[in-house]
Amino acid sequence: MENRKSFITGRKTLISMVFTGVTLLGVISYQMLPVELFPNVELPFLIVHAGSIQQSDPETMEKEAIIPLEGAVGSLADIEKIETYIEPRRGGTIFIYYKKGTDIKYAYLRLLEKVNGVRSQVPEEYTVNVLRIDTEQMTNRFMTVQVRGAGSVDRLRSIAASEIVTELESVDGIASVQVSGGREKSVTVLLDDDICEAYGLTPASVASMIRAGSSENLFVGNIISGDNLTAVKVQSRYHSVEQLRRIVISAEGPLLLKDIADISFGTMEQSSISRVNGKSAVTIQLVKDSEVNLIELSHRTREVIEKINRELASGEVEVVVQEDAALSMEDNINLIIELAVTGGFLAVLILWFFLRNIRLVLIVAAAVPVSIFTALNFFYGFGISINSLTLVGIALAVGLLVDNSIVVLENIYRLRGKGYGVTESVTGGVREVWRSVFAGTLTTVMVFLPFLFSDEFLIGVIGKHIGVSVISTLLISLAVALVLIPVGAHAILSRSGSAESAIFSIVSRKNRLIMKYNALLKSALRFPARVIILAVIIFFI
């Protein structure tokens, strides 16, 4: 114990520099951490869906499409469970659940490879898609803006596509810009039934050739064959209709798309109309990168929107922010800061009332930012972001983290008031309470620790974000209470003069506050039933 005492009181500079360093490192970690409204998670399952243009009975679909697909899926590794559902109208759906810890992005590529390998065994009238629930896209949609102004909605969409989208896409951190409203440009492919029948082509096979070798999913229009209408989504943007006309449908000849179809460029039918205060409106959805700081991106985007509004003011067009997820996150952060400042101020006020030494009290106040910023290093290490769940965890920990520091400082204060020396008061104060402080912190940590190892997916996600934030903050506050608080107290008490010795005198029992407390305590002990009933009534009120 003497070695530990000499370490605490004899290496004040080293300890101060260590805590200063990890706190500054926490500030850097905060700047590098992504800030988002909800945590970005990967759901541990994938979906294979088989649909048919013509309605077929479940037995036929199972035999022709589902069984080959299940065979391909069953050969994959790390699969925990496979569930299949077949309905006449919705088609067949295969849910593939993976074991805990599986890389879903890699599993998706492997599943896509296996499904593509058995597509030739599935009749052409069936469409097969591999789906992944993309929570990243849902959580990354951070802002919705509207383009409002005079004129038709087609004019606003044209302005949005030609001038506004380019400006927004140039903002560092925006992954994509999606425009909705007005009439969207499209391509119509009208097949010649006689030629297609002669070559054995179907609308589904033509649509497949248009989609081949692409990477980005984009709706371009419809293929019309008689009374059948087939939607076409391509994964690469064609720059001209001529590129579509030159698509090779068959190697014999070769046979091009323009040889079997009449291709025209136009606009889709308008499916919705939006007006705000009598003016037409077009909506733009902004999607952010997964690793960007949400609040900083929102500020950069708003600056660009202000610039766009200045440029479009002469044309009576305005870009208005309709929804911004960063506002909720910024409000949450400001609320946490407000709670921390308010709680810290009240703790400082109460401690000063009893200790009457503002320098000692400020040591406890410093424990709050030191603990929070140092805990952000654990956020960075565990790969979690600053989001609503982690902020809730910090909010829970803020009310607890000052307790350890108060207990240690009060015990040092008590020994100093009894006339012990500065070094003896500090080392003795830590020695007497460190087991209690350590046990109290450990019991709180144990409450949240099991959540980190939960096998239930949603509980595991919630437990990881809240658990890491609470546990890391409390453990750092424990280190602050047992090391930094004694160092600060020793430094201040060593510089205290004899004039301040009266501050550390023992409070007399004749003190008015003590006498009132004793009277209240005696009354409570004399009538325990009344006290309990009154406490319950006050609780419900």
Coordinates of C-alpha atoms in Angstrom, one line a residue:
M1 CA 0.0 0.0 0.0
E2 CA 2.9 2.4 0.7
N3 CA 4.1 2.0 -2.9
R4 CA 0.7 2.9 -4.2
K5 CA 0.4 5.9 -1.8
S6 CA 3.8 7.2 -2.9
F7 CA 2.8 6.7 -6.5
I8 CA -0.4 8.7 -6.1
T9 CA 1.1 11.6 -4.2
G10 CA 4.6 11.6 -5.7
R11 CA 3.8 11.5 -9.4
K12 CA 1.3 14.3 -9.8
T13 CA 2.8 15.6 -13.1
L14 CA 2.8 12.1 -14.7
I15 CA -0.8 11.3 -13.7
S16 CA -2.0 14.8 -14.8
M17 CA -0.3 14.4 -18.2
V18 CA -1.8 10.9 -18.7
F19 CA -5.3 12.1 -18.1
T20 CA -4.8 15.2 -20.2
G21 CA -3.5 13.1 -23.0
V22 CA -6.4 10.6 -23.0
T23 CA -8.9 13.4 -22.7
L24 CA -7.4 15.2 -25.8
L25 CA -7.3 11.8 -27.6
G26 CA -11.0 11.6 -26.8
V27 CA -11.6 14.9 -28.4
I28 CA -9.9 13.6 -31.5
S29 CA -12.0 10.4 -31.4
Y30 CA -15.2 12.6 -31.1
Q31 CA -14.2 14.4 -34.3
M32 CA -13.7 11.1 -36.1
L33 CA -16.8 9.2 -34.9
P34 CA -19.8 9.1 -37.2
V35 CA -22.8 10.9 -35.8
E36 CA -26.2 9.4 -36.7
L37 CA -29.7 9.3 -35.4
F38 CA -29.9 5.5 -35.1
P39 CA -27.1 2.9 -35.3
N40 CA -26.3 1.4 -38.6
V41 CA -26.7 -2.4 -38.3
E42 CA -26.8 -5.3 -40.7
L43 CA -29.8 -7.6 -40.2
P44 CA -28.5 -11.3 -40.0
F45 CA -30.7 -12.6 -42.9
L46 CA -31.0 -12.5 -46.6
I47 CA -34.0 -13.1 -48.9
V48 CA -34.3 -14.9 -52.2
H49 CA -37.6 -14.2 -54.0
A50 CA -39.0 -16.0 -57.0
G51 CA -42.0 -14.4 -58.7
S52 CA -43.9 -15.3 -61.9
I53 CA -45.5 -13.1 -64.5
Q54 CA -48.4 -15.6 -64.7
Q55 CA -50.0 -16.9 -61.6
S56 CA -49.0 -20.4 -60.8
D57 CA -50.0 -22.9 -58.1
P58 CA -47.6 -23.4 -55.2
E59 CA -46.8 -27.0 -56.1
T60 CA -45.6 -26.0 -59.6
M61 CA -43.6 -23.1 -58.3
E62 CA -42.0 -25.3 -55.6
K63 CA -41.0 -27.9 -58.2
E64 CA -39.7 -25.6 -60.9
A65 CA -38.2 -22.7 -59.0
I66 CA -38.0 -23.1 -55.2
I67 CA -36.3 -26.5 -55.0
P68 CA -33.4 -25.6 -57.3
L69 CA -32.9 -22.4 -55.4
E70 CA -33.1 -24.1 -52.0
G71 CA -30.4 -26.6 -53.2
A72 CA -28.1 -23.7 -54.1
V73 CA -28.7 -21.9 -50.8
G74 CA -28.2 -25.1 -48.8
S75 CA -24.6 -25.5 -50.0
L76 CA -23.5 -22.2 -48.4
A77 CA -21.6 -21.9 -45.1
D78 CA -22.6 -20.2 -41.8
I79 CA -26.3 -20.7 -42.3
E80 CA -28.3 -21.2 -39.2
K81 CA -31.8 -21.7 -40.6
I82 CA -33.7 -21.6 -43.9
E83 CA -37.4 -20.8 -44.1
T84 CA -39.5 -20.9 -47.3
Y85 CA -43.0 -19.5 -47.9
I86 CA -45.0 -19.9 -51.2
E87 CA -48.1 -17.9 -51.9
P88 CA -50.0 -17.9 -55.2
R89 CA -49.9 -14.1 -55.7
R90 CA -46.7 -13.1 -53.9
G91 CA -44.6 -16.0 -55.2
G92 CA -42.0 -17.9 -53.3
T93 CA -39.8 -16.4 -50.6
I94 CA -36.7 -18.0 -49.0
F95 CA -35.4 -16.5 -45.8
I96 CA -31.7 -17.4 -45.0
Y97 CA -30.7 -16.7 -41.4
Y98 CA -27.0 -16.6 -40.7
K99 CA -25.0 -17.4 -37.6
K100 CA -23.9 -14.6 -35.2
G101 CA -20.8 -12.8 -36.4
T102 CA -21.2 -13.6 -40.1
D103 CA -20.2 -10.9 -42.6
I104 CA -23.6 -10.2 -44.3
K105 CA -22.1 -8.2 -47.1
Y106 CA -19.8 -11.1 -48.1
A107 CA -22.6 -13.6 -47.5
Y108 CA -24.7 -11.6 -49.9
L109 CA -22.1 -11.8 -52.6
R110 CA -21.8 -15.6 -52.1
L111 CA -25.5 -16.1 -52.2
L112 CA -25.8 -14.0 -55.3
E113 CA -23.1 -16.1 -57.0
K114 CA -24.9 -19.3 -56.1
V115 CA -28.3 -18.1 -57.3
N116 CA -26.9 -16.9 -60.6
G117 CA -25.4 -20.3 -61.0
V118 CA -28.8 -22.0 -61.0
R119 CA -30.8 -19.4 -62.9
S120 CA -30.5 -21.5 -66.0
Q121 CA -32.4 -24.3 -64.2
V122 CA -35.4 -22.0 -63.4
P123 CA -37.9 -21.4 -66.3
E124 CA -37.8 -18.0 -67.9
E125 CA -41.3 -17.0 -66.7
Y126 CA -39.9 -16.8 -63.1
T127 CA -38.0 -13.8 -61.9
V128 CA -35.4 -14.4 -59.2
N129 CA -34.1 -11.7 -57.0
V130 CA -31.7 -11.7 -54.0
L131 CA -32.6 -9.1 -51.4
R132 CA -30.8 -7.6 -48.5
I133 CA -32.6 -5.3 -46.0
D134 CA -30.4 -2.3 -46.4
T135 CA -30.7 -0.5 -43.0
E136 CA -27.7 1.6 -44.1
Q137 CA -29.9 3.2 -46.8
M138 CA -32.7 3.8 -44.3
T139 CA -30.5 5.4 -41.7
N140 CA -28.4 7.3 -44.2
R141 CA -31.3 9.2 -45.6
F142 CA -30.6 12.3 -43.5
M143 CA -32.3 15.2 -45.3
T144 CA -35.4 15.9 -47.4
V145 CA -35.7 19.2 -49.3
Q146 CA -38.3 20.6 -51.6
V147 CA -37.9 22.7 -54.7
R148 CA -40.8 25.2 -54.8
G149 CA -41.6 27.9 -57.2
A150 CA -43.6 29.3 -60.0
G151 CA -44.5 27.4 -63.1
S152 CA -45.3 23.7 -63.7
V153 CA -43.9 20.8 -61.8
D154 CA -42.0 19.7 -64.9
R155 CA -40.2 23.0 -64.9
L156 CA -39.1 22.5 -61.3
R157 CA -38.0 19.0 -62.0
S158 CA -35.9 20.1 -64.9
I159 CA -34.3 22.8 -62.8
A160 CA -33.7 20.3 -60.0
A161 CA -32.1 17.8 -62.4
S162 CA -29.9 20.2 -64.3
E163 CA -28.8 22.7 -61.6
I164 CA -29.6 21.6 -58.0
V165 CA -28.7 17.9 -58.1
T166 CA -25.2 18.7 -59.4
E167 CA -24.6 21.2 -56.6
L168 CA -25.8 18.8 -53.9
E169 CA -23.8 15.9 -55.2
S170 CA -20.6 17.9 -54.9
V171 CA -21.0 18.2 -51.1
D172 CA -18.4 16.1 -49.4
G173 CA -20.3 13.3 -47.6
I174 CA -23.4 13.0 -49.7
A175 CA -23.6 9.6 -51.4
S176 CA -26.6 10.1 -53.6
V177 CA -29.4 12.6 -54.5
Q178 CA -32.8 11.2 -55.4
V179 CA -35.4 13.4 -57.1
S180 CA -39.2 12.6 -57.1
G181 CA -42.2 14.5 -58.5
G182 CA -43.1 15.6 -61.9
R183 CA -42.8 13.4 -65.0
E184 CA -39.7 11.3 -65.1
K185 CA -37.9 10.7 -68.4
S186 CA -38.3 7.1 -69.6
V187 CA -37.7 4.8 -72.6
T188 CA -40.4 2.7 -74.1
V189 CA -39.5 -0.5 -75.9
L190 CA -42.4 -1.9 -78.1
L191 CA -41.6 -5.4 -79.2
D192 CA -42.5 -6.9 -82.5
D193 CA -44.5 -10.1 -81.6
D194 CA -43.9 -11.9 -84.9
I195 CA -40.1 -11.4 -84.8
C196 CA -39.8 -12.3 -81.1
E197 CA -41.9 -15.5 -81.8
A198 CA -39.6 -16.4 -84.7
Y199 CA -36.5 -16.1 -82.6
G200 CA -38.1 -17.6 -79.4
L201 CA -37.7 -14.4 -77.4
T202 CA -39.9 -13.3 -74.5
P203 CA -40.3 -9.9 -72.8
A204 CA -38.5 -11.4 -69.8
S205 CA -35.5 -12.5 -71.8
V206 CA -35.2 -9.2 -73.6
A207 CA -35.4 -7.3 -70.2
S208 CA -32.7 -9.6 -68.9
M209 CA -30.4 -8.7 -71.8
I210 CA -31.0 -5.0 -71.1
R211 CA -30.0 -5.5 -67.5
A212 CA -27.0 -7.6 -68.2
G213 CA -23.5 -6.4 -67.2
S214 CA -24.7 -3.5 -65.1
S215 CA -24.1 -2.2 -61.5
E216 CA -26.6 0.4 -60.5
N217 CA -30.3 -0.3 -60.2
L218 CA -32.3 2.3 -62.2
F219 CA -35.8 2.2 -63.6
V220 CA -35.9 3.3 -67.3
G221 CA -39.3 2.4 -68.6
N222 CA -41.5 -0.5 -69.8
I223 CA -41.4 -3.3 -72.4
I224 CA -44.8 -3.6 -74.1
S225 CA -45.7 -6.9 -75.8
G226 CA -49.3 -7.1 -76.8
D227 CA -51.3 -6.8 -73.5
N228 CA -48.2 -7.5 -71.3
L229 CA -46.3 -4.7 -69.6
T230 CA -42.9 -5.5 -68.1
A231 CA -41.0 -3.0 -66.0
V232 CA -37.3 -2.7 -66.9
K233 CA -34.7 -1.7 -64.3
V234 CA -31.1 -1.4 -65.6
Q235 CA -28.0 -1.3 -63.5
S236 CA -26.1 1.1 -65.7
R237 CA -27.2 4.5 -67.0
Y238 CA -27.4 4.6 -70.8
H239 CA -26.4 7.9 -72.2
S240 CA -28.5 7.8 -75.4
V241 CA -31.3 5.8 -77.0
E242 CA -28.8 4.7 -79.6
Q243 CA -26.9 2.7 -77.0
L244 CA -30.1 0.8 -76.3
R245 CA -30.8 0.1 -79.9
R246 CA -27.4 -1.5 -80.3
I247 CA -27.8 -4.0 -77.5
V248 CA -27.1 -7.5 -78.8
I249 CA -30.1 -9.8 -78.2
S250 CA -28.8 -12.8 -80.1
A251 CA -25.4 -13.6 -81.5
E252 CA -27.0 -15.0 -84.7
G253 CA -26.7 -12.2 -87.2
P254 CA -26.1 -10.5 -84.7
L255 CA -29.6 -9.6 -83.7
L256 CA -29.9 -6.2 -82.1
L257 CA -32.6 -4.7 -80.0
K258 CA -33.6 -2.2 -82.7
D259 CA -34.3 -5.2 -85.1
I260 CA -37.0 -6.6 -82.8
A261 CA -38.5 -3.5 -81.2
D262 CA -39.5 0.1 -81.7
I263 CA -37.6 2.2 -79.2
S264 CA -38.8 5.7 -78.3
F265 CA -37.8 8.3 -75.7
G266 CA -40.3 10.2 -73.6
T267 CA -41.7 10.8 -70.1
M268 CA -43.5 8.6 -67.7
E269 CA -47.0 9.3 -66.6
Q270 CA -47.2 11.6 -63.6
S271 CA -48.1 9.5 -60.5
S272 CA -48.4 12.3 -57.9
I273 CA -48.9 16.0 -57.6
S274 CA -47.5 18.2 -54.8
R275 CA -48.2 21.8 -54.0
V276 CA -47.1 24.0 -51.0
N277 CA -49.0 27.3 -50.5
G278 CA -50.4 27.0 -54.0
K279 CA -46.9 26.5 -55.6
S280 CA -45.7 23.3 -57.3
A281 CA -43.1 21.3 -55.5
V282 CA -40.5 18.6 -56.3
T283 CA -38.9 16.6 -53.5
I284 CA -35.2 15.7 -53.3
Q285 CA -33.9 13.0 -50.9
L286 CA -30.3 13.2 -49.7
V287 CA -28.4 10.1 -48.7
K288 CA -25.1 10.4 -46.7
D289 CA -22.0 8.2 -46.6
S290 CA -22.0 5.8 -43.7
E291 CA -18.9 7.2 -42.0
V292 CA -19.6 10.9 -42.2
N293 CA -20.4 13.1 -39.2
L294 CA -24.2 13.8 -39.6
I295 CA -24.2 17.3 -37.9
E296 CA -21.2 18.6 -39.9
L297 CA -22.7 17.3 -43.1
S298 CA -26.0 19.0 -42.4
H299 CA -24.2 22.3 -41.9
R300 CA -22.3 22.0 -45.1
T301 CA -25.4 21.0 -47.0
R302 CA -27.4 24.0 -45.6
E303 CA -24.6 26.3 -46.8
V304 CA -24.9 24.9 -50.3
I305 CA -28.7 25.3 -50.2
E306 CA -28.3 28.9 -49.2
K307 CA -26.0 29.4 -52.2
I308 CA -28.4 27.7 -54.6
N309 CA -31.3 29.9 -53.3
R310 CA -29.3 33.1 -54.0
E311 CA -28.6 31.9 -57.6
L312 CA -32.3 30.8 -58.3
A313 CA -34.0 33.8 -56.6
S314 CA -34.4 35.6 -60.0
G315 CA -36.3 32.6 -61.4
E316 CA -38.8 32.5 -58.4
V317 CA -37.5 29.1 -57.3
E318 CA -36.6 28.2 -53.7
V319 CA -35.1 25.1 -52.1
V320 CA -36.6 24.5 -48.6
V321 CA -35.3 22.0 -46.1
Q322 CA -38.3 19.9 -45.1
E323 CA -36.7 17.2 -42.9
D324 CA -33.3 17.1 -41.3
A325 CA -32.2 14.1 -39.1
A326 CA -29.3 16.2 -37.9
L327 CA -31.6 18.5 -36.0
S328 CA -32.9 15.7 -33.8
M329 CA -29.3 14.5 -33.2
E330 CA -28.1 18.0 -32.5
D331 CA -31.0 18.6 -30.1
N332 CA -30.1 15.3 -28.3
I333 CA -26.4 16.3 -28.0
N334 CA -27.4 19.8 -26.7
L335 CA -29.7 18.1 -24.2
I336 CA -27.0 15.9 -22.9
I337 CA -24.6 18.9 -22.6
E338 CA -27.4 20.8 -20.8
L339 CA -28.0 17.9 -18.4
A340 CA -24.3 17.5 -17.8
V341 CA -23.7 21.2 -17.2
T342 CA -26.8 21.5 -14.9
G343 CA -26.0 18.3 -13.0
G344 CA -22.4 19.4 -12.6
F345 CA -23.4 22.9 -11.5
L346 CA -25.8 21.5 -8.9
A347 CA -23.1 19.0 -7.7
V348 CA -20.6 21.9 -7.4
L349 CA -23.1 24.1 -5.6
I350 CA -23.9 21.4 -3.0
L351 CA -20.3 20.4 -2.5
W352 CA -19.3 24.0 -2.1
F353 CA -22.1 24.5 0.5
F354 CA -20.5 21.7 2.7
L355 CA -16.8 22.0 1.8
R356 CA -16.5 25.8 1.3
N357 CA -13.5 25.3 -0.9
I358 CA -14.2 26.1 -4.6
R359 CA -10.9 24.7 -5.8
L360 CA -11.6 21.3 -4.3
V361 CA -15.1 21.3 -5.7
L362 CA -13.8 22.2 -9.2
I363 CA -11.8 19.0 -9.2
V364 CA -15.1 17.0 -9.0
A365 CA -16.6 19.2 -11.8
A366 CA -13.6 18.3 -14.0
A367 CA -14.3 14.6 -13.6
V368 CA -17.4 14.9 -15.9
P369 CA -15.7 16.1 -19.1
V370 CA -12.6 14.0 -18.5
S371 CA -14.7 10.8 -18.1
I372 CA -16.9 11.5 -21.1
F373 CA -14.2 12.4 -23.5
T374 CA -11.9 9.6 -22.4
A375 CA -14.9 7.2 -22.8
L376 CA -15.2 8.3 -26.5
N377 CA -11.9 6.4 -27.1
F378 CA -13.7 3.2 -26.3
F379 CA -16.5 4.2 -28.8
Y380 CA -13.8 4.5 -31.5
G381 CA -12.2 1.2 -30.4
F382 CA -15.5 -0.8 -30.4
G383 CA -16.6 0.8 -33.7
I384 CA -19.8 2.4 -32.5
S385 CA -21.1 5.8 -33.4
I386 CA -22.6 8.7 -31.5
N387 CA -26.3 8.0 -31.8
S388 CA -29.5 8.1 -29.8
L389 CA -28.6 4.9 -28.0
T390 CA -25.1 5.9 -27.0
L391 CA -26.3 9.3 -25.9
V392 CA -28.9 7.6 -23.6
G393 CA -26.0 5.6 -22.2
I394 CA -24.0 8.7 -21.5
A395 CA -27.1 10.4 -20.0
L396 CA -27.4 7.5 -17.6
A397 CA -23.8 7.6 -16.7
V398 CA -23.6 11.3 -16.1
G399 CA -25.7 11.1 -13.0
L400 CA -23.5 8.3 -11.6
L401 CA -20.0 9.3 -12.6
V402 CA -19.6 12.1 -10.1
D403 CA -20.6 9.9 -7.1
N404 CA -17.2 8.2 -7.0
S405 CA -15.3 11.4 -7.0
I406 CA -17.6 13.0 -4.3
V407 CA -17.1 9.9 -2.0
V408 CA -13.3 10.0 -2.3
L409 CA -13.0 13.8 -1.9
E410 CA -15.4 13.9 1.1
N411 CA -13.3 11.3 2.9
I412 CA -10.1 13.2 2.2
Y413 CA -11.9 16.3 3.5
R414 CA -13.0 14.4 6.6
L415 CA -9.5 13.2 7.5
R416 CA -8.0 16.7 6.9
G417 CA -10.7 18.1 9.2
K418 CA -9.5 15.8 11.9
G419 CA -6.1 17.3 11.8
Y420 CA -4.2 14.7 9.7
G421 CA -1.4 15.9 7.4
V422 CA -2.0 16.5 3.7
T423 CA -0.3 13.4 2.4
E424 CA -1.8 11.2 5.2
S425 CA -5.3 12.6 4.5
V426 CA -5.1 11.9 0.8
T427 CA -3.6 8.4 1.0
G428 CA -5.8 7.5 4.0
G429 CA -8.9 8.8 2.4
V430 CA -8.3 6.7 -0.7
R431 CA -7.4 3.6 1.3
E432 CA -10.5 3.7 3.4
V433 CA -13.1 4.0 0.6
W434 CA -11.5 2.5 -2.5
R435 CA -13.1 -1.0 -1.9
S436 CA -16.6 0.5 -1.5
V437 CA -16.2 2.8 -4.5
F438 CA -14.8 -0.1 -6.6
A439 CA -17.6 -2.4 -5.6
G440 CA -20.3 0.2 -6.2
T441 CA -19.1 0.9 -9.7
L442 CA -18.6 -2.8 -10.4
T443 CA -22.2 -3.6 -9.5
T444 CA -23.5 -1.0 -11.9
V445 CA -21.2 -2.3 -14.6
M446 CA -22.4 -5.9 -14.0
V447 CA -26.0 -4.8 -14.7
F448 CA -25.1 -3.7 -18.3
L449 CA -22.3 -6.2 -19.1
P450 CA -24.6 -9.2 -20.0
F451 CA -26.3 -7.2 -22.7
L452 CA -23.0 -7.1 -24.6
F453 CA -23.1 -10.9 -25.0
S454 CA -26.8 -11.4 -25.8
D455 CA -27.6 -13.8 -28.7
E456 CA -30.8 -11.9 -29.5
F457 CA -30.0 -9.6 -32.4
L458 CA -31.9 -6.5 -31.4
I459 CA -31.1 -6.8 -27.7
G460 CA -27.4 -7.3 -28.7
V461 CA -27.4 -4.1 -30.8
I462 CA -29.1 -2.0 -28.1
G463 CA -26.9 -3.6 -25.4
K464 CA -23.7 -3.0 -27.3
H465 CA -24.4 0.7 -27.8
I466 CA -25.8 1.5 -24.4
G467 CA -23.6 -0.9 -22.6
V468 CA -20.3 0.3 -24.0
S469 CA -21.3 4.0 -23.3
V470 CA -22.3 3.3 -19.7
I471 CA -19.5 0.9 -18.8
S472 CA -16.7 2.9 -20.4
T473 CA -17.8 6.1 -18.8
L474 CA -18.2 4.5 -15.3
L475 CA -14.8 2.7 -15.5
I476 CA -13.1 6.0 -16.5
S477 CA -14.9 7.8 -13.6
L478 CA -13.6 5.1 -11.2
A479 CA -10.0 5.8 -12.4
V480 CA -10.6 9.5 -12.1
A481 CA -11.9 9.1 -8.5
L482 CA -9.1 6.9 -7.3
V483 CA -6.2 8.6 -9.1
L484 CA -6.9 12.0 -10.4
I485 CA -9.1 13.3 -7.6
P486 CA -6.4 12.4 -4.9
V487 CA -3.7 14.0 -7.0
G488 CA -5.7 17.2 -7.4
A489 CA -6.7 17.3 -3.7
H490 CA -3.1 16.8 -2.7
A491 CA -1.9 19.6 -4.9
I492 CA -4.5 22.1 -3.6
L493 CA -4.2 21.1 0.1
S494 CA -0.4 21.4 -0.1
R495 CA -0.7 25.0 -1.2
S496 CA -3.4 25.9 1.4
G497 CA -2.2 28.3 4.1
S498 CA -2.9 28.3 7.8
A499 CA -5.7 30.8 7.2
E500 CA -7.7 28.1 5.5
S501 CA -7.3 25.6 8.3
A502 CA -10.6 26.6 9.8
I503 CA -12.4 25.4 6.6
F504 CA -11.5 21.8 7.6
S505 CA -12.8 22.0 11.1
I506 CA -15.4 19.4 12.1
V507 CA -19.0 20.6 11.9
S508 CA -20.4 21.0 15.5
R509 CA -23.5 19.1 16.5
K510 CA -24.9 22.5 17.7
N511 CA -25.0 23.6 14.1
R512 CA -28.5 24.7 13.2
L513 CA -28.7 22.5 10.1
I514 CA -27.4 19.5 12.1
M515 CA -29.9 20.1 14.9
K516 CA -32.8 20.3 12.4
Y517 CA -31.7 17.1 10.8
N518 CA -31.5 15.3 14.1
A519 CA -35.0 16.4 15.0
L520 CA -36.4 15.2 11.7
L521 CA -34.5 11.8 12.1
K522 CA -35.9 11.3 15.6
S523 CA -39.4 12.0 14.4
A524 CA -39.1 9.6 11.5
L525 CA -37.8 6.8 13.8
R526 CA -40.6 7.5 16.3
F527 CA -43.4 7.1 13.7
P528 CA -42.1 4.8 11.0
A529 CA -45.5 3.8 9.6
R530 CA -46.5 7.4 9.0
V531 CA -43.2 8.1 7.3
I532 CA -43.6 5.1 5.0
I533 CA -47.2 6.0 4.1
L534 CA -46.2 9.7 3.4
A535 CA -43.3 8.6 1.3
V536 CA -45.5 6.4 -0.9
I537 CA -48.1 9.2 -1.3
I538 CA -45.3 11.6 -2.3
F539 CA -43.9 9.0 -4.7
F540 CA -47.2 8.6 -6.6
I541 CA -47.8 12.4 -6.6

